[in-house]
Amino acid sequence: MAGFLIGVVTGGAHFWLLSRFTRAVTGGGLTGGAALLGVAQFLLPLAVLLAVAFVRREMLLTAGAGMAAALIGCALARFAVARARKRGEKKDA
């Protein structure tokens, strides 16, 4: 259970970093801050999974599953919110 919780927290942080990175790149080009966000979102899961593998190897699978579940869940939630906002704008117009 602890491995899954570690994975969910890391997956949520990874999604947040990834969304900030893509927003920065699509909005204003590749700046130094955007490059740091890109490197951070790439290295975060690697660092966490390596740490889990060295400390508690038996939690590695559940941590990875938690990361995947959090990324998918956050993406679906963001999609649902964006779609609901778009529907709300259509009703107002």
PDB file of N, CA, C and O in Angstrom, residues 17-50:
ATOM      1  N   LEU A  17       4.201  18.686 -13.363  1.00  0.00           N
ATOM      2  CA  LEU A  17       5.394  19.156 -14.062  1.00  0.00           C
ATOM      3  C   LEU A  17       5.223  19.076 -15.574  1.00  0.00           C
ATOM      4  O   LEU A  17       5.615  20.004 -16.307  1.00  0.00           O
ATOM      5  N   LEU A  18       4.646  18.005 -16.052  1.00  0.00           N
ATOM      6  CA  LEU A  18       4.448  17.829 -17.481  1.00  0.00           C
ATOM      7  C   LEU A  18       3.485  18.863 -18.041  1.00  0.00           C
ATOM      8  O   LEU A  18       3.723  19.423 -19.118  1.00  0.00           O
ATOM      9  N   SER A  19       2.418  19.166 -17.320  1.00  0.00           N
ATOM     10  CA  SER A  19       1.465  20.168 -17.796  1.00  0.00           C
ATOM     11  C   SER A  19       2.082  21.565 -17.792  1.00  0.00           C
ATOM     12  O   SER A  19       1.852  22.352 -18.721  1.00  0.00           O
ATOM     13  N   ARG A  20       2.871  21.882 -16.781  1.00  0.00           N
ATOM     14  CA  ARG A  20       3.551  23.179 -16.769  1.00  0.00           C
ATOM     15  C   ARG A  20       4.569  23.275 -17.897  1.00  0.00           C
ATOM     16  O   ARG A  20       4.717  24.316 -18.523  1.00  0.00           O
ATOM     17  N   PHE A  21       5.296  22.181 -18.164  1.00  0.00           N
ATOM     18  CA  PHE A  21       6.276  22.160 -19.242  1.00  0.00           C
ATOM     19  C   PHE A  21       5.611  22.367 -20.600  1.00  0.00           C
ATOM     20  O   PHE A  21       6.049  23.202 -21.390  1.00  0.00           O
ATOM     21  N   THR A  22       4.546  21.629 -20.866  1.00  0.00           N
ATOM     22  CA  THR A  22       3.888  21.767 -22.162  1.00  0.00           C
ATOM     23  C   THR A  22       3.242  23.141 -22.316  1.00  0.00           C
ATOM     24  O   THR A  22       3.259  23.709 -23.405  1.00  0.00           O
ATOM     25  N   ARG A  23       2.702  23.693 -21.244  1.00  0.00           N
ATOM     26  CA  ARG A  23       2.125  25.036 -21.306  1.00  0.00           C
ATOM     27  C   ARG A  23       3.201  26.077 -21.587  1.00  0.00           C
ATOM     28  O   ARG A  23       2.996  27.004 -22.377  1.00  0.00           O
ATOM     29  N   ALA A  24       4.368  25.917 -20.976  1.00  0.00           N
ATOM     30  CA  ALA A  24       5.460  26.864 -21.204  1.00  0.00           C
ATOM     31  C   ALA A  24       5.994  26.766 -22.625  1.00  0.00           C
ATOM     32  O   ALA A  24       6.271  27.784 -23.264  1.00  0.00           O
ATOM     33  N   VAL A  25       6.128  25.565 -23.129  1.00  0.00           N
ATOM     34  CA  VAL A  25       6.678  25.385 -24.479  1.00  0.00           C
ATOM     35  C   VAL A  25       5.692  25.861 -25.536  1.00  0.00           C
ATOM     36  O   VAL A  25       6.075  26.553 -26.480  1.00  0.00           O
ATOM     37  N   THR A  26       4.424  25.523 -25.400  1.00  0.00           N
ATOM     38  CA  THR A  26       3.451  25.931 -26.405  1.00  0.00           C
ATOM     39  C   THR A  26       3.089  27.405 -26.298  1.00  0.00           C
ATOM     40  O   THR A  26       2.672  28.003 -27.278  1.00  0.00           O
ATOM     41  N   GLY A  27       3.260  27.986 -25.128  1.00  0.00           N
ATOM     42  CA  GLY A  27       2.893  29.381 -24.943  1.00  0.00           C
ATOM     43  C   GLY A  27       3.975  30.367 -25.318  1.00  0.00           C
ATOM     44  O   GLY A  27       3.698  31.417 -25.894  1.00  0.00           O
ATOM     45  N   GLY A  28       5.212  30.074 -25.012  1.00  0.00           N
ATOM     46  CA  GLY A  28       6.234  31.074 -25.236  1.00  0.00           C
ATOM     47  C   GLY A  28       7.536  30.546 -25.770  1.00  0.00           C
ATOM     48  O   GLY A  28       8.532  31.246 -25.791  1.00  0.00           O
ATOM     49  N   GLY A  29       7.584  29.332 -26.178  1.00  0.00           N
ATOM     50  CA  GLY A  29       8.826  28.779 -26.690  1.00  0.00           C
ATOM     51  C   GLY A  29       9.643  28.125 -25.589  1.00  0.00           C
ATOM     52  O   GLY A  29       9.271  28.111 -24.419  1.00  0.00           O
ATOM     53  N   LEU A  30      10.777  27.610 -25.992  1.00  0.00           N
ATOM     54  CA  LEU A  30      11.634  26.895 -25.055  1.00  0.00           C
ATOM     55  C   LEU A  30      12.574  27.881 -24.374  1.00  0.00           C
ATOM     56  O   LEU A  30      13.516  28.375 -24.973  1.00  0.00           O
ATOM     57  N   THR A  31      12.296  28.177 -23.110  1.00  0.00           N
ATOM     58  CA  THR A  31      13.142  29.064 -22.317  1.00  0.00           C
ATOM     59  C   THR A  31      13.937  28.216 -21.334  1.00  0.00           C
ATOM     60  O   THR A  31      13.777  27.002 -21.270  1.00  0.00           O
ATOM     61  N   GLY A  32      14.764  28.870 -20.548  1.00  0.00           N
ATOM     62  CA  GLY A  32      15.547  28.146 -19.552  1.00  0.00           C
ATOM     63  C   GLY A  32      14.673  27.484 -18.499  1.00  0.00           C
ATOM     64  O   GLY A  32      14.921  26.344 -18.087  1.00  0.00           O
ATOM     65  N   GLY A  33      13.644  28.184 -18.050  1.00  0.00           N
ATOM     66  CA  GLY A  33      12.733  27.610 -17.061  1.00  0.00           C
ATOM     67  C   GLY A  33      11.956  26.433 -17.612  1.00  0.00           C
ATOM     68  O   GLY A  33      11.740  25.440 -16.924  1.00  0.00           O
ATOM     69  N   ALA A  34      11.544  26.547 -18.874  1.00  0.00           N
ATOM     70  CA  ALA A  34      10.818  25.447 -19.501  1.00  0.00           C
ATOM     71  C   ALA A  34      11.726  24.227 -19.665  1.00  0.00           C
ATOM     72  O   ALA A  34      11.293  23.096 -19.489  1.00  0.00           O
ATOM     73  N   ALA A  35      12.980  24.470 -19.987  1.00  0.00           N
ATOM     74  CA  ALA A  35      13.923  23.357 -20.123  1.00  0.00           C
ATOM     75  C   ALA A  35      14.135  22.657 -18.781  1.00  0.00           C
ATOM     76  O   ALA A  35      14.212  21.424 -18.723  1.00  0.00           O
ATOM     77  N   LEU A  36      14.216  23.425 -17.702  1.00  0.00           N
ATOM     78  CA  LEU A  36      14.349  22.824 -16.375  1.00  0.00           C
ATOM     79  C   LEU A  36      13.117  22.000 -16.003  1.00  0.00           C
ATOM     80  O   LEU A  36      13.244  20.931 -15.410  1.00  0.00           O
ATOM     81  N   LEU A  37      11.935  22.504 -16.359  1.00  0.00           N
ATOM     82  CA  LEU A  37      10.717  21.731 -16.106  1.00  0.00           C
ATOM     83  C   LEU A  37      10.730  20.430 -16.897  1.00  0.00           C
ATOM     84  O   LEU A  37      10.322  19.376 -16.402  1.00  0.00           O
ATOM     85  N   GLY A  38      11.204  20.489 -18.129  1.00  0.00           N
ATOM     86  CA  GLY A  38      11.282  19.288 -18.949  1.00  0.00           C
ATOM     87  C   GLY A  38      12.234  18.261 -18.372  1.00  0.00           C
ATOM     88  O   GLY A  38      11.935  17.067 -18.336  1.00  0.00           O
ATOM     89  N   VAL A  39      13.383  18.720 -17.926  1.00  0.00           N
ATOM     90  CA  VAL A  39      14.355  17.801 -17.318  1.00  0.00           C
ATOM     91  C   VAL A  39      13.800  17.230 -16.013  1.00  0.00           C
ATOM     92  O   VAL A  39      13.932  16.029 -15.742  1.00  0.00           O
ATOM     93  N   ALA A  40      13.155  18.075 -15.208  1.00  0.00           N
ATOM     94  CA  ALA A  40      12.605  17.619 -13.932  1.00  0.00           C
ATOM     95  C   ALA A  40      11.502  16.589 -14.136  1.00  0.00           C
ATOM     96  O   ALA A  40      11.473  15.565 -13.440  1.00  0.00           O
ATOM     97  N   GLN A  41      10.612  16.827 -15.103  1.00  0.00           N
ATOM     98  CA  GLN A  41       9.531  15.868 -15.319  1.00  0.00           C
ATOM     99  C   GLN A  41      10.043  14.565 -15.902  1.00  0.00           C
ATOM    100  O   GLN A  41       9.425  13.530 -15.762  1.00  0.00           O
ATOM    101  N   PHE A  42      11.183  14.599 -16.555  1.00  0.00           N
ATOM    102  CA  PHE A  42      11.786  13.384 -17.078  1.00  0.00           C
ATOM    103  C   PHE A  42      12.496  12.589 -15.979  1.00  0.00           C
ATOM    104  O   PHE A  42      12.411  11.363 -15.929  1.00  0.00           O
ATOM    105  N   LEU A  43      13.176  13.291 -15.089  1.00  0.00           N
ATOM    106  CA  LEU A  43      13.991  12.621 -14.073  1.00  0.00           C
ATOM    107  C   LEU A  43      13.221  12.218 -12.819  1.00  0.00           C
ATOM    108  O   LEU A  43      13.661  11.328 -12.085  1.00  0.00           O
ATOM    109  N   LEU A  44      12.092  12.868 -12.543  1.00  0.00           N
ATOM    110  CA  LEU A  44      11.342  12.578 -11.315  1.00  0.00           C
ATOM    111  C   LEU A  44      10.931  11.112 -11.204  1.00  0.00           C
ATOM    112  O   LEU A  44      11.247  10.458 -10.198  1.00  0.00           O
ATOM    113  N   PRO A  45      10.254  10.534 -12.201  1.00  0.00           N
ATOM    114  CA  PRO A  45       9.877   9.125 -12.048  1.00  0.00           C
ATOM    115  C   PRO A  45      11.083   8.195 -11.982  1.00  0.00           C
ATOM    116  O   PRO A  45      11.077   7.212 -11.232  1.00  0.00           O
ATOM    117  N   LEU A  46      12.104   8.515 -12.735  1.00  0.00           N
ATOM    118  CA  LEU A  46      13.320   7.699 -12.715  1.00  0.00           C
ATOM    119  C   LEU A  46      13.940   7.695 -11.322  1.00  0.00           C
ATOM    120  O   LEU A  46      14.276   6.635 -10.785  1.00  0.00           O
ATOM    121  N   ALA A  47      14.057   8.863 -10.725  1.00  0.00           N
ATOM    122  CA  ALA A  47      14.663   8.960  -9.394  1.00  0.00           C
ATOM    123  C   ALA A  47      13.827   8.241  -8.343  1.00  0.00           C
ATOM    124  O   ALA A  47      14.372   7.523  -7.491  1.00  0.00           O
ATOM    125  N   VAL A  48      12.524   8.411  -8.402  1.00  0.00           N
ATOM    126  CA  VAL A  48      11.662   7.774  -7.400  1.00  0.00           C
ATOM    127  C   VAL A  48      11.683   6.260  -7.552  1.00  0.00           C
ATOM    128  O   VAL A  48      11.798   5.524  -6.565  1.00  0.00           O
ATOM    129  N   LEU A  49      11.590   5.775  -8.784  1.00  0.00           N
ATOM    130  CA  LEU A  49      11.604   4.323  -8.983  1.00  0.00           C
ATOM    131  C   LEU A  49      12.947   3.714  -8.599  1.00  0.00           C
ATOM    132  O   LEU A  49      13.000   2.610  -8.040  1.00  0.00           O
ATOM    133  N   LEU A  50      14.036   4.416  -8.873  1.00  0.00           N
ATOM    134  CA  LEU A  50      15.337   3.920  -8.441  1.00  0.00           C
ATOM    135  C   LEU A  50      15.446   3.886  -6.917  1.00  0.00           C
ATOM    136  O   LEU A  50      15.965   2.930  -6.344  1.00  0.00           O
TER     137      LEU A  50
END
